[in-house]
Amino acid sequence: MQDKLIDLQHITKSYGSSTILDDLNLYIRENEFVTLLGPSGCGKTTTLRIIGGFENPDSGSVIFQGKDITSLSPNKREVNTVFQKYALFPHMTIAENIAFGLKIHKKSTSYINDKIKYALKLVNMEGFGDRMPDSLSGGQQQRIAIARAIVNEPKVLLLDEPLGALDLKLRQDMQYELIRLKNELGITFVYVTHDQEEALTMSDTIVVMNQGYIQQIGTPTDIYNEPQNTFVADFIGDSNILEGIMIRDKLVEILGAKFDCVDTGFGDNNPVDVVIRPEDIDLIEPEKGTIEGIVTDVIFKGVHYEMCVMARGFEFVVHSTDSFSVDSRVGIHVDPFDIQIMHKPESDDEKAVEIYE
Amino acid sequence: MKKTLGHIYLTLVLIFLYAPIATLMILSFNSSKSRARFGGFTLAWYQSLFENEEVMNAFRTTIILAFLSAFIATVLGTAACTGMVAMRKRSRNIIMGITNIPMLNADIVTGVSLMLLFIAARATMGFTTVLFAHITFNIPYVILSVMPRYRELNASVYEAALDLGAKPLYAFFKVVLPDLMSAIVSGFVMSFTMSLDDFIITHFTQGPGFDTLSTKIYSEIKKGINPEMYALSTLMFLTILILLFLVNYKPWSKQSVGEIKIRTRKEIVVGSGRRGAV
Amino acid sequence: MNNKYTRYVAAPYLIWSVGFIIIPLCLVLYYAFTNADGAFTIDNVADIISYVNIKALLLSIAFSLASTLLCLLIAYPLAVVLSSVISTNSSILSLLFILPMWMNSLLRTYAWQNILERKGVINGFLTALNLPPLYIINKPPAILLGMVYDFLPFMILPVYNSVSRIDKDLINAARDLGAGYRDIFFRVIWPLSLPGVISGITMVFVPSLTTFVISDILGGGKILLIGNVIEQLFTQDSDWNAGAGLSAVLMIFIVISMVITSKYDKEDIR
């Protein structure tokens, strides 16, 4: 397929006895912002390093534009990396840092100078060329690290938790910067993070990983609204995860009560996992709800109230702009399309579901 | 391939470094008194070692000298650091500059300068002059070990102690000193080792009838070294080896004494020079 | 701790350092520029250009340059190997390189006599392998070997420290930007390890330049270095003035190397 820029096929990698990646398959399209999202140790950074060429997979192959580059060394790949802690050369000025790759490739001085100027402008750092890296703040160093990578005109930019060391406000600013950069450059970004908010904000496609397996691949909306298993549901946003029984298509039994839903194809009387987002629960008068509960806790969160509702032995987390006082009786109602039904995992490994839409 | 080459290289350098040590150890078991040939295995030198008054005397002198000079240097050095912390940056830098002189100067120059001092003062060369000399070159090790720790020290801990009603002196001994302890111990051990191994400075400040192990070895080199000396060195080396092993395999002391092992005199200079300039 | 009296705790050391560091060095200069009667003269210092002394000095410089270079050539690859190829327990390994220093250095140097002599260990090996024997004991190569042996750890430590402190991601970044092994070494590793190399150089150069022990033990007393000349002036001839004059000359070299060290130290922390 023309569409695939990078294709990872059956990648397996382990260190000693611990398997980091187990038969991972993933492809990345041209001009896409792909985020590898997962908790630490899920294999996302290893995946990135395999694409960058810093690690060799034990088995499997890396295909880049139709060519096998599995054993190609990093300096010969048309990808560039932005490292977690920036990795700016401390003995070189900002301009020398940016010029590094260009000098290696024997570009002319005038070309290099133009590129430095262009890159500094692109990352809003004009006039910093003669400074040393350690005189810059973390956010500034990050911009330079990006500038240093993009002057080489890579087909793909790999970013390894680039915003991890920045404080919250800066991180949010940089998210918009990155989206702007990606649109201006028109190249592929592969982004690694454990921060779900970052992933949801920036990505075209999110790849959720856990324990070396891909859990789900999809657009941010898909991932948030239709998590395919409890791990994804739990990792992305807050959620209430319950055990249920699929009575038949479009009807599920939760905590002994029957809820209408929109999912089909789970068979009859099959145990399933059910996800309900906190903001999708409507608290109404006790008699009108599907089930009844008692408010046990209320916290004001600014935009909304976060409440805990105990109902039939399960503690629901509910987000609502209306508040109910503690100990008040409430009814719980959920619209059918807000109930997300998932298969129960077959094993502890939560085998990867490989679906790419 | 690269790994194999690396290992081979590593091994070669290690052989180079340990060949003399192995030689000395083998000689300590050599029944022939001539070092030219190996006459068979014997423990005789280890037995007669303890009856050899000259060697044992030199050994005692060396140990007492090392202990005393390290101890006095530690007290003076720690006090100096305490005082320097309260000083302005400029005066502190000047003192640190002076402290660096014996570390960077050639031993022979330090040695002859002290010799000239003792001559000018008409002092009788002997244990005392050597002790003074050793204290002098030991203090920098203590200061360069304790000073960085002082800088890292959380000043508010001391202030908290005062806030809770402690008197300054009490707060110093109960709060500040324990925090410095590992650095102080490390400075002491370093001083002790340096004093133990010193030859050049001792050589210029000693008097007749006074010998440390180093000066004794030096005077024996021309006429041939007594094999008992090999036995003693082997014992001392093994003692250090066992001590280091014990220290390294006790997690609780890893930070304190464990650090000493990989620092030598010059290394400290580099490290502290860098820190000092900040 | 900022009690205004606290700083007087440093007074004993201050007095000590003036008495035992500053005054002795002034005494060296005083003796260097006076004659036995206490009159001013530059003869003692100028005596460095006499045939015997200048020969010893030049020989010492040649030896110390050679030993510094050899130490660097041995230590640098070692540092790279220790910090990259060997992954396991490099702190234990680097300890192995320091450990020899806990055996008396005079004895260790002396042991080389045994290894190098005509019927010594090395020649035993060479004969067994049908190779021509090596007669270097009491000759310049033996002294050079002794210097390299004695001072190699002083080079290994700072170089290893500076090489191992280089962030692996910097090397990865260089590779990522297209650098091959040559470029990685000359553009990243070497410049970043330079402070360590410079301290290593001064640490080997100064003791090599001023040693008299190694040439005594391995040179058979036939090769005079500047250290030997000074040592004999002080301990055998009791000619303090002449000895101090040559020491003053040595101090010039030491000061130069100190200045170089401190310059690079400052650049390192910029």
Coordinates of C-alpha atoms in Angstrom, one line a residue, chain A residues 49 53-54 74-75 79-81 83 87-92 100-101 103-105 132 134 148 152, chain C residues 167 169-181 183-184 187-189 191-192 268-270:
Chain A
R49 CA 13.7 3.8 19.4
G53 CA 17.3 2.8 14.8
F54 CA 18.6 3.0 18.4
P74 CA 20.3 5.7 12.7
N75 CA 22.6 8.0 10.8
V79 CA 13.9 10.1 10.4
N80 CA 15.0 12.5 13.2
T81 CA 14.4 12.3 16.9
F83 CA 14.9 13.4 22.7
A87 CA 20.1 16.1 24.2
L88 CA 21.5 19.4 23.0
F89 CA 25.3 19.4 22.6
P90 CA 26.4 21.4 25.6
H91 CA 29.7 22.5 24.0
M92 CA 28.1 24.0 20.9
F100 CA 25.2 19.8 13.2
G101 CA 23.3 17.5 10.9
K103 CA 27.6 20.0 8.4
I104 CA 27.8 16.3 8.6
H105 CA 26.0 16.2 5.3
M132 CA 24.8 28.2 24.8
D134 CA 22.5 25.7 29.3
R148 CA 17.8 20.8 15.1
N152 CA 17.5 18.0 8.1
Chain C
D167 CA 24.8 11.6 28.1
D169 CA 21.4 10.5 24.3
L170 CA 23.9 13.0 23.0
I171 CA 25.6 10.2 21.1
N172 CA 22.2 9.0 20.0
A173 CA 21.3 12.5 18.9
A174 CA 24.5 12.8 16.9
R175 CA 23.8 9.4 15.2
D176 CA 20.3 10.5 14.6
L177 CA 21.5 13.6 12.8
G178 CA 23.6 11.6 10.5
A179 CA 27.0 11.3 12.2
G180 CA 29.1 8.2 11.7
Y181 CA 31.7 6.9 14.2
D183 CA 32.0 12.4 13.4
I184 CA 30.6 11.2 16.7
R187 CA 32.5 16.4 17.1
V188 CA 30.9 15.1 20.3
I189 CA 32.9 12.7 22.5
P191 CA 35.3 17.9 22.8
L192 CA 33.1 16.9 25.7
D268 CA 33.7 23.3 31.7
I269 CA 31.2 24.8 34.1
R270 CA 30.4 27.9 32.0

